[in-house]
XYZ file of N, CA and C in Angstrom:
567
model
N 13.586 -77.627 -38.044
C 13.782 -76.522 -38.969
C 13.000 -76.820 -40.240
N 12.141 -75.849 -40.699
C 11.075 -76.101 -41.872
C 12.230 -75.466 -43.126
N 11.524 -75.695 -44.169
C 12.137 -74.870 -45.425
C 12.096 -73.838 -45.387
N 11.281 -72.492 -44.670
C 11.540 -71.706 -44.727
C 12.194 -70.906 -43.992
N 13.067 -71.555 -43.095
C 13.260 -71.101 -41.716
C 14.689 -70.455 -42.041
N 15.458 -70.707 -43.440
C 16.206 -69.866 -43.912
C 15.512 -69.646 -45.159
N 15.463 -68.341 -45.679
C 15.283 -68.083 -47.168
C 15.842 -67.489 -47.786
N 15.840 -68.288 -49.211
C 16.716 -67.572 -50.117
C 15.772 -66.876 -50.741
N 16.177 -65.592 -51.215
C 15.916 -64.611 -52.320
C 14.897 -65.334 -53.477
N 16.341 -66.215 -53.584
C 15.689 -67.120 -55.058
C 14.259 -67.836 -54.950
N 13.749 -68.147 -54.008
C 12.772 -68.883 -54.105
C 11.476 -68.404 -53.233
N 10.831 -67.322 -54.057
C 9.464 -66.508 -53.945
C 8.280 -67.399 -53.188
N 8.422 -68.851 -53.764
C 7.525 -69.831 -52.884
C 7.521 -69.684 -51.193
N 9.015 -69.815 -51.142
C 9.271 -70.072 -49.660
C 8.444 -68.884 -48.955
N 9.088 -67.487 -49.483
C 8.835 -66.400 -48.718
C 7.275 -66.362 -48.582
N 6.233 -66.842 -49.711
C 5.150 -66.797 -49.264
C 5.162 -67.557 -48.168
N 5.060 -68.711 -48.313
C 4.889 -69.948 -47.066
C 5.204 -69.205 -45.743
N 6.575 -68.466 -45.702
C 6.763 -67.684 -44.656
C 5.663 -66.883 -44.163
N 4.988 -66.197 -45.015
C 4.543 -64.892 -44.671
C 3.111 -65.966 -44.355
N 2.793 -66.813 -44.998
C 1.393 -67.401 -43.977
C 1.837 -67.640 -42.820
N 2.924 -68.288 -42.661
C 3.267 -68.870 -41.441
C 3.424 -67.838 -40.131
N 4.424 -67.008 -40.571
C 4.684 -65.774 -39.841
C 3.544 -64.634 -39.384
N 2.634 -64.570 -40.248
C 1.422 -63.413 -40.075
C 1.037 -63.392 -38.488
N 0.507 -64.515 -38.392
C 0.102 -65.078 -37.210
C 0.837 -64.040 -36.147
N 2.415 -64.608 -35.876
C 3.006 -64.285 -34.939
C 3.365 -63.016 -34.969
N 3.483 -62.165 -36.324
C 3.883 -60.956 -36.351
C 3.203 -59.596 -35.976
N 1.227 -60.394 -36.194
C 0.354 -59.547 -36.122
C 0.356 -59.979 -34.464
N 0.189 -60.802 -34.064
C -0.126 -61.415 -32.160
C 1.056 -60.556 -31.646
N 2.530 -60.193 -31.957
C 3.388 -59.558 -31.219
C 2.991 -58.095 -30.963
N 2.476 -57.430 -32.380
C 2.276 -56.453 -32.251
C 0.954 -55.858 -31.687
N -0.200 -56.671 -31.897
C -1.533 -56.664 -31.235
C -1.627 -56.576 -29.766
N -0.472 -57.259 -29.232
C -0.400 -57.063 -27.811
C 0.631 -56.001 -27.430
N 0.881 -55.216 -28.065
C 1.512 -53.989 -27.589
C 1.013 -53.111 -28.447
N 0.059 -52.674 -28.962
C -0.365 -51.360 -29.398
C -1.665 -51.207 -28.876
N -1.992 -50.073 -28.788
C -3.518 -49.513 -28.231
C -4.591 -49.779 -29.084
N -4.223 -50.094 -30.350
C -5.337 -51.138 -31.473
C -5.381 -51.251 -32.446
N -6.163 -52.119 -32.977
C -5.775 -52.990 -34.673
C -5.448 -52.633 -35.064
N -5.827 -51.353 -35.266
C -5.308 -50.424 -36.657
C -3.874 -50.283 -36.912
N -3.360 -49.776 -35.643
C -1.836 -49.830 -35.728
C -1.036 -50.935 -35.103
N -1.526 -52.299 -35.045
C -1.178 -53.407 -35.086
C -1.161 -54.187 -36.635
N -1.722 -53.481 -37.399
C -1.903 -54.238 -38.882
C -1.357 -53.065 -39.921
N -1.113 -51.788 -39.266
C 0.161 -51.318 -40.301
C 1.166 -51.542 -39.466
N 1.652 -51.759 -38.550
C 2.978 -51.919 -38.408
C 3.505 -53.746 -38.297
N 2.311 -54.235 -38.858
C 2.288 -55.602 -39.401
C 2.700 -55.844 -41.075
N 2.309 -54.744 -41.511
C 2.460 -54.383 -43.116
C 3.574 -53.829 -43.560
N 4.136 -52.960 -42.437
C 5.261 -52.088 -42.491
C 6.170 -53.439 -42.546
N 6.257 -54.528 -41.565
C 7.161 -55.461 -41.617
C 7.390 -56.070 -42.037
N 6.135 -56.702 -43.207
C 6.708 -57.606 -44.345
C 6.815 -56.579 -45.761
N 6.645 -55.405 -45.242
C 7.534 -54.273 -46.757
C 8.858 -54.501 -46.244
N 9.062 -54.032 -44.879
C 10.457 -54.344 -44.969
C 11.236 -55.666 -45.426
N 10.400 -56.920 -45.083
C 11.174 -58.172 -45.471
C 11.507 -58.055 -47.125
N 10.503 -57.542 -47.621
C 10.561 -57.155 -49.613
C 11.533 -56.287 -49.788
N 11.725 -55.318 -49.159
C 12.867 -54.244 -49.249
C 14.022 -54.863 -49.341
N 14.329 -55.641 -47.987
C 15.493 -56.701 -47.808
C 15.895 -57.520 -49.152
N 14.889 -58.369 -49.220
C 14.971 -59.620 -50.218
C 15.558 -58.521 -51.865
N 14.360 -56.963 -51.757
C 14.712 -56.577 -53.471
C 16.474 -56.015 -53.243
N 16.624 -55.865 -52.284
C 17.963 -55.265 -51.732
C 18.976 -56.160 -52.020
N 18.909 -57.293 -51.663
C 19.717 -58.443 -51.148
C 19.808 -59.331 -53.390
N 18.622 -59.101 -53.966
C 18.676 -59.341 -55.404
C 19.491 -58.237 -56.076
N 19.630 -57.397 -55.675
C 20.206 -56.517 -56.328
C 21.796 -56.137 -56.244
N 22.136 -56.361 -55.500
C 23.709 -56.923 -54.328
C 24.242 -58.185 -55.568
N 23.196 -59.195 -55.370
C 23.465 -60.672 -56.127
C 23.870 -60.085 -57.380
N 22.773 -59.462 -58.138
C 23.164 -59.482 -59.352
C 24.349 -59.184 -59.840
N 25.163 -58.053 -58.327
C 26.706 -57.184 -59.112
C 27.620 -58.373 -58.630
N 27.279 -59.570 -58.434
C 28.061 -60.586 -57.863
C 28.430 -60.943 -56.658
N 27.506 -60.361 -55.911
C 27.984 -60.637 -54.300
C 26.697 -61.631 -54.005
N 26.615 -62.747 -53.449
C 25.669 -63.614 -53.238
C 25.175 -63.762 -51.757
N 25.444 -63.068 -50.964
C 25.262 -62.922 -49.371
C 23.881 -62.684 -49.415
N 23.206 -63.834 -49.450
C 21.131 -63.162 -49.385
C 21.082 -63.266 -48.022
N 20.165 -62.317 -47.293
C 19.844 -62.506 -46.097
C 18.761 -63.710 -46.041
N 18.691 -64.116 -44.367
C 18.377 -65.105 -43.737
C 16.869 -64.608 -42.932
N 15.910 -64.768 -43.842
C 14.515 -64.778 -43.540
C 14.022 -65.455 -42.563
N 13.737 -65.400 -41.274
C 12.936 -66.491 -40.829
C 12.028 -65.497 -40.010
N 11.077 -66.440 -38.915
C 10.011 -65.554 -38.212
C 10.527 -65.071 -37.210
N 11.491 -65.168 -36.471
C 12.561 -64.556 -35.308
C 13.088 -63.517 -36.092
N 13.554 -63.051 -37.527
C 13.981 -61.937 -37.929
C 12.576 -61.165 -38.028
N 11.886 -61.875 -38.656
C 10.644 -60.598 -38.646
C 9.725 -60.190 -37.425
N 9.961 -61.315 -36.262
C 9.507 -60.644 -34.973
C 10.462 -59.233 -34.678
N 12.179 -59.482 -34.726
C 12.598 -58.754 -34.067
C 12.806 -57.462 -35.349
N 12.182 -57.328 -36.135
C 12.224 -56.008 -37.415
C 10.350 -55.651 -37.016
N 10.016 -56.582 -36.005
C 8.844 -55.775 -36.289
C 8.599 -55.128 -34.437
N 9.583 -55.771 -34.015
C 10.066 -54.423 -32.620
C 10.675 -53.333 -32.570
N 11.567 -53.285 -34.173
C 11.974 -52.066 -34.539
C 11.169 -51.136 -35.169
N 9.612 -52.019 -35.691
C 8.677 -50.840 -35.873
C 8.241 -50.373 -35.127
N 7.800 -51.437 -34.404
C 7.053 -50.741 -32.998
C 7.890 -49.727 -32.263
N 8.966 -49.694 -31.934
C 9.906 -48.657 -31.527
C 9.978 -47.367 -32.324
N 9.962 -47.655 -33.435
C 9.810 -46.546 -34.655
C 8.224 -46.014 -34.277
N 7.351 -46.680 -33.760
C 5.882 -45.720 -33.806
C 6.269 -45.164 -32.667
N 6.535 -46.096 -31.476
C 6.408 -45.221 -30.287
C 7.359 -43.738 -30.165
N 8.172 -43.600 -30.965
C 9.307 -42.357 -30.862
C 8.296 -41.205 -31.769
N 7.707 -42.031 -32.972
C 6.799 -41.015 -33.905
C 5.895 -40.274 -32.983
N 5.402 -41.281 -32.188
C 3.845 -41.105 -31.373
C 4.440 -39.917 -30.291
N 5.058 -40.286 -29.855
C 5.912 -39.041 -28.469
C 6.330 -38.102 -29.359
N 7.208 -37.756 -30.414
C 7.276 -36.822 -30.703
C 5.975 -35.611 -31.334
N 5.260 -36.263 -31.883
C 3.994 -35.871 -32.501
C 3.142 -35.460 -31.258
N 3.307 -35.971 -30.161
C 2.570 -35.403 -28.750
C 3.105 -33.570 -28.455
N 4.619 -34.248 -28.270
C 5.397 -32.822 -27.541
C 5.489 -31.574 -28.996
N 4.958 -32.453 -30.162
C 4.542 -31.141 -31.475
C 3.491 -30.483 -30.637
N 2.305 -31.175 -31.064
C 0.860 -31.272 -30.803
C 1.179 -29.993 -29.753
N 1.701 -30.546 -28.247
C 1.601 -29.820 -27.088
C 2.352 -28.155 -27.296
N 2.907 -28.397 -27.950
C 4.239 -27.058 -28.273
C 3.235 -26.203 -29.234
N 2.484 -26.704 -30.359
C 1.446 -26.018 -30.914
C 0.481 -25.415 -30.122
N -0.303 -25.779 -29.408
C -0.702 -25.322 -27.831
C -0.826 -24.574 -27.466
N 0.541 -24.829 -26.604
C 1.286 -24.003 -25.902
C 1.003 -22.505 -26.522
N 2.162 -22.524 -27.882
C 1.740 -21.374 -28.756
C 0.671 -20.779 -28.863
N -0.536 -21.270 -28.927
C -2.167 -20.598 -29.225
C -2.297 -20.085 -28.126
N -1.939 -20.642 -26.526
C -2.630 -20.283 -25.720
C -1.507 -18.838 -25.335
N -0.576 -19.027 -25.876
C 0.515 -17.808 -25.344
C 0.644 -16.596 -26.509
N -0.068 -16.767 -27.410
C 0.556 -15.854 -28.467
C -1.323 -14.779 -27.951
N -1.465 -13.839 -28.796
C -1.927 -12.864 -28.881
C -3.145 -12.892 -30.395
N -3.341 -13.867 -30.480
C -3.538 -13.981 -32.335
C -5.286 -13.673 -31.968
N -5.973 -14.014 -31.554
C -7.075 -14.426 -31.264
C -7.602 -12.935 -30.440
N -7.941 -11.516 -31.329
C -7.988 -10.340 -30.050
C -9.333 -10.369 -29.586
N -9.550 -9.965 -28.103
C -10.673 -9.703 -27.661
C -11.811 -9.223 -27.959
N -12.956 -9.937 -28.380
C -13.925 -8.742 -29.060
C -14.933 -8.138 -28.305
N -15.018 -6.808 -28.759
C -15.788 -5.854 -27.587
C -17.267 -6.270 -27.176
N -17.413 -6.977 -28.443
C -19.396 -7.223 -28.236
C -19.263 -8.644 -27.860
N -20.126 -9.486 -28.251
C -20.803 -10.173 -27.821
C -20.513 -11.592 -28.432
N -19.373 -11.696 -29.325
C -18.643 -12.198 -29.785
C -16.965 -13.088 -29.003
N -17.082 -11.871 -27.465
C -16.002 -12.337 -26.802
C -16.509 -13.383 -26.297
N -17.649 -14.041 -25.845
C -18.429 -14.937 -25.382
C -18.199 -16.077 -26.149
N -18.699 -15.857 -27.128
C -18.193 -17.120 -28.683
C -16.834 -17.369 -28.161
N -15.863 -16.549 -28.414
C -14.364 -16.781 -28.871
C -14.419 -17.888 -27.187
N -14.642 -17.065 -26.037
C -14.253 -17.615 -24.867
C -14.524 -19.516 -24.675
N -15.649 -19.218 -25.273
C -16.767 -20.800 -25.283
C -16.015 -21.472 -26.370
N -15.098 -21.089 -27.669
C -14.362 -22.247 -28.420
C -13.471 -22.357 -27.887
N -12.636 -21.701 -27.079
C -11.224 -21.667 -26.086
C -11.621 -22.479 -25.733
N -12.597 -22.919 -24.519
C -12.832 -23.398 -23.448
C -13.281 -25.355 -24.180
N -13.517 -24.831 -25.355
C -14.223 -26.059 -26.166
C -13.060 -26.837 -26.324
N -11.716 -26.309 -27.063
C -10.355 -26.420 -27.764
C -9.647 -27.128 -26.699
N -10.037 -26.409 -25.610
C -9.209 -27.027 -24.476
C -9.798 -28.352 -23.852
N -10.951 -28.892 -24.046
C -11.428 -30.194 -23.558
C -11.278 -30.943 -25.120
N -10.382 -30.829 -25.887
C -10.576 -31.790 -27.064
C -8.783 -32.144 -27.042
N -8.918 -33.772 -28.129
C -7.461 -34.071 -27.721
C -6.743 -33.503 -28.590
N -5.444 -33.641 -28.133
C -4.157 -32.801 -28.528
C -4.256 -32.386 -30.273
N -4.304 -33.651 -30.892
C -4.395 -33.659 -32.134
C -5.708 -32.763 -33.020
N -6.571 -32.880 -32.438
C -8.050 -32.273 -32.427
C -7.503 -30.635 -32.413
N -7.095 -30.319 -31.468
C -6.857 -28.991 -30.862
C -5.849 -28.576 -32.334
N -4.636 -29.275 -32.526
C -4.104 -28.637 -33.213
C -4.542 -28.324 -34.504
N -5.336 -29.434 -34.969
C -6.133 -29.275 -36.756
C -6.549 -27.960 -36.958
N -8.088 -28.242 -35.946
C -8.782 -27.034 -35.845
C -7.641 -25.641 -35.864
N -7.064 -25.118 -34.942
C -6.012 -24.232 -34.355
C -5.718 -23.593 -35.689
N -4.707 -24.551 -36.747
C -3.994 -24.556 -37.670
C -5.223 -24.140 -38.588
N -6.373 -24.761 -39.114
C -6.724 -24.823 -40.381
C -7.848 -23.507 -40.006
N -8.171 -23.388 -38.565
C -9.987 -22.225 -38.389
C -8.684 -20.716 -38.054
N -8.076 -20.589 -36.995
C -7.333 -19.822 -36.181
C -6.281 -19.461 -36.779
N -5.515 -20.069 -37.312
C -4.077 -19.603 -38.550
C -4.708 -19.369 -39.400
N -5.893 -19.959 -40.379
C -5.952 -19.765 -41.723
C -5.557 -20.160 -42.279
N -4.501 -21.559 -42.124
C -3.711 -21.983 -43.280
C -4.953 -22.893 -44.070
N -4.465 -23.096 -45.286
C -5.032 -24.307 -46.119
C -4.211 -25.648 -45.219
N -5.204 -26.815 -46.118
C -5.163 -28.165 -45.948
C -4.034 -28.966 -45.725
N -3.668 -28.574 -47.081
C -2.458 -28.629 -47.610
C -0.921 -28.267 -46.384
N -0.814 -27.023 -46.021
C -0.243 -26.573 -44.982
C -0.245 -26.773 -43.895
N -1.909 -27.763 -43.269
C -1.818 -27.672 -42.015
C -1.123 -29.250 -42.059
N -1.118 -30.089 -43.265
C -0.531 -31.217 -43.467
C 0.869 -31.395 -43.123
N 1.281 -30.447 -44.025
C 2.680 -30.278 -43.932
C 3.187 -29.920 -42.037
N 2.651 -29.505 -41.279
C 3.183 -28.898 -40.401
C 2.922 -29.858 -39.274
N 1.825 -30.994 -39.666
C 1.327 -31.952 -38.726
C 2.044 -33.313 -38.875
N 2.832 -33.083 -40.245
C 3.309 -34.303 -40.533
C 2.931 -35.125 -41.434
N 1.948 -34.901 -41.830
C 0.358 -35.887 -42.091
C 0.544 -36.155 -43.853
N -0.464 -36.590 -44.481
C -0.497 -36.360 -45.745
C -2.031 -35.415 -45.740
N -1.903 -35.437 -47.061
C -3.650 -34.385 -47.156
C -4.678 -35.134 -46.525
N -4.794 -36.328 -47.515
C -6.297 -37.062 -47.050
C -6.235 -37.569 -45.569
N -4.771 -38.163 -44.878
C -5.272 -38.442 -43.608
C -5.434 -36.780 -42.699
N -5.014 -35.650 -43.244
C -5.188 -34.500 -42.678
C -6.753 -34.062 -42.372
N -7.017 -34.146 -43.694
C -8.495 -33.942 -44.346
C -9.524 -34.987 -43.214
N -8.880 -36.041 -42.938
C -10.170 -37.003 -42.074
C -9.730 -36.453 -40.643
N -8.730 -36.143 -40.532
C -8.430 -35.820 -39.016
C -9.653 -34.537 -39.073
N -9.508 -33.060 -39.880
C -10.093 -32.612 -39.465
C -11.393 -32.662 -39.779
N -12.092 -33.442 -40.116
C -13.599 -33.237 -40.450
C -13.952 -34.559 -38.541
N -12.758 -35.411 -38.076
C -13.587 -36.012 -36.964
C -13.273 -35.044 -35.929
N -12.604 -33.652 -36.283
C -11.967 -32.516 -35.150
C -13.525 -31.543 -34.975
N -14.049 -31.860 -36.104
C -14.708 -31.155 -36.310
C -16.375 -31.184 -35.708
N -16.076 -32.677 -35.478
C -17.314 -33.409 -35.050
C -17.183 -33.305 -33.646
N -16.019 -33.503 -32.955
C -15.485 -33.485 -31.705
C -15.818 -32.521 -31.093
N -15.773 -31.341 -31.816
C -15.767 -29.902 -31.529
C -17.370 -29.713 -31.186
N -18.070 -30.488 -32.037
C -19.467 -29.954 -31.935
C -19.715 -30.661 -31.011
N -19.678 -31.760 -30.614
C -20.204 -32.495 -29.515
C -19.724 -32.234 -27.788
N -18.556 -31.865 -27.859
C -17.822 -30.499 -26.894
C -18.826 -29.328 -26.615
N -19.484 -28.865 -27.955
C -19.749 -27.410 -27.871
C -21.423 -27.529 -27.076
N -22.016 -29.186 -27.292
C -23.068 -28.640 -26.537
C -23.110 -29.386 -24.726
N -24.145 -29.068 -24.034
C -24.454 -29.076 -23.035
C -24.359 -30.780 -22.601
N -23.415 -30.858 -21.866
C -23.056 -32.414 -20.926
C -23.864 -33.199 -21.730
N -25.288 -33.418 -20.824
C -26.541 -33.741 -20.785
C -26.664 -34.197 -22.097
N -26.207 -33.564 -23.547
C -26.590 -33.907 -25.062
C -25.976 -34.277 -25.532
N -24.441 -34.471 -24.976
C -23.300 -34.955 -25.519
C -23.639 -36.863 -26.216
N -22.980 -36.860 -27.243
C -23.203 -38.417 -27.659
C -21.817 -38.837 -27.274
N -22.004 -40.380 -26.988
C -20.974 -40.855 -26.584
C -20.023 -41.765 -27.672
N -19.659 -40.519 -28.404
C -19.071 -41.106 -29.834
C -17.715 -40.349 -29.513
């Protein structure tokens, strides 16, 4: 058993020492169960906010006189960082059966009317475009070209904040174009 293998509140040293020590194992648990870095190193980040949450939680308890600090070690932050990972995967599925239910809607509602000229061709060819792009893709576009909403709104309804809204749709956008031309020219981006 090292010094940090319980920690107290009181002593900020330890918890660093921890968090070198721990990184390692917290980022390797989660690296091997997510589809990639990216969301292996926020839900690596998410887990030592939570250990700070704890610890400012657990100082704040102390101060009204209760001294019960929780017990830091790398087995608590493996198993708080399976409760993130559990926490993405429920986000990630629900945000699918959104995504799909948004869809659904475009392809069932009436919003989009037939145009007499030469224009029904266009509309048919972004349908057909909308429908080979992924879920998330489909819905940006949908929401921000096809509703009309602002940025702002299609944020709110995606979940999202602005700026990660804002990057979703400008790579929806790229997606779209590389969809829109002929196999043969497609880049493999």
């Amino acid at each position: 058993m090292s010094a940090y293998d319980v920690l107290n509140v009181s002593d900020a040293s330890a918890f660093l020492q921890l968090y070198d020590d721990a990184l390692p194992h917290v980022y390797g648990y989660l690296a091997r169960r997510c589809a990639n870095t990216a969301t292996a190193e926020d839900l690596t980040a998410e887990t030592f906010m939570a250990a700070v949450s704890t610890l400012h939680s657990a100082a704040a308890v102390s101060g009204a006189g209760d001294s019960n600090e929780p017990d830091l070690n790398i087995a608590w932050l493996i198993g708080t960082a399976r409760h993130k990972l559990i926490d993405h995967w429920r986000r990630t599925e629900r945000r699918k059966e959104e995504l799909a239910e948004l869809w659904d809607d475009l392809i069932t509602s009436d919003r989009v009317a037939p145009d007499p000229n030469d224009a029904a061709i266009e509309v048919a060819t972004a349908h057909n475009v909308l429908a080979e792009l992924a879920p998330q893709h489909r819905a940006v576009l949908t929401l921000r070209y096809l509703d009309d909403l602002p940025v702002g709104e299609v944020a709110t309804t995606m979940g999202r904040t602005v700026h990660a809204t804002e990057a979703l749709l400008t790579r929806a956008k790229a997606a779209f174009r590389n969809h829109s031309r002929p196999a043969e020219e497609r880049s493999s981006t």
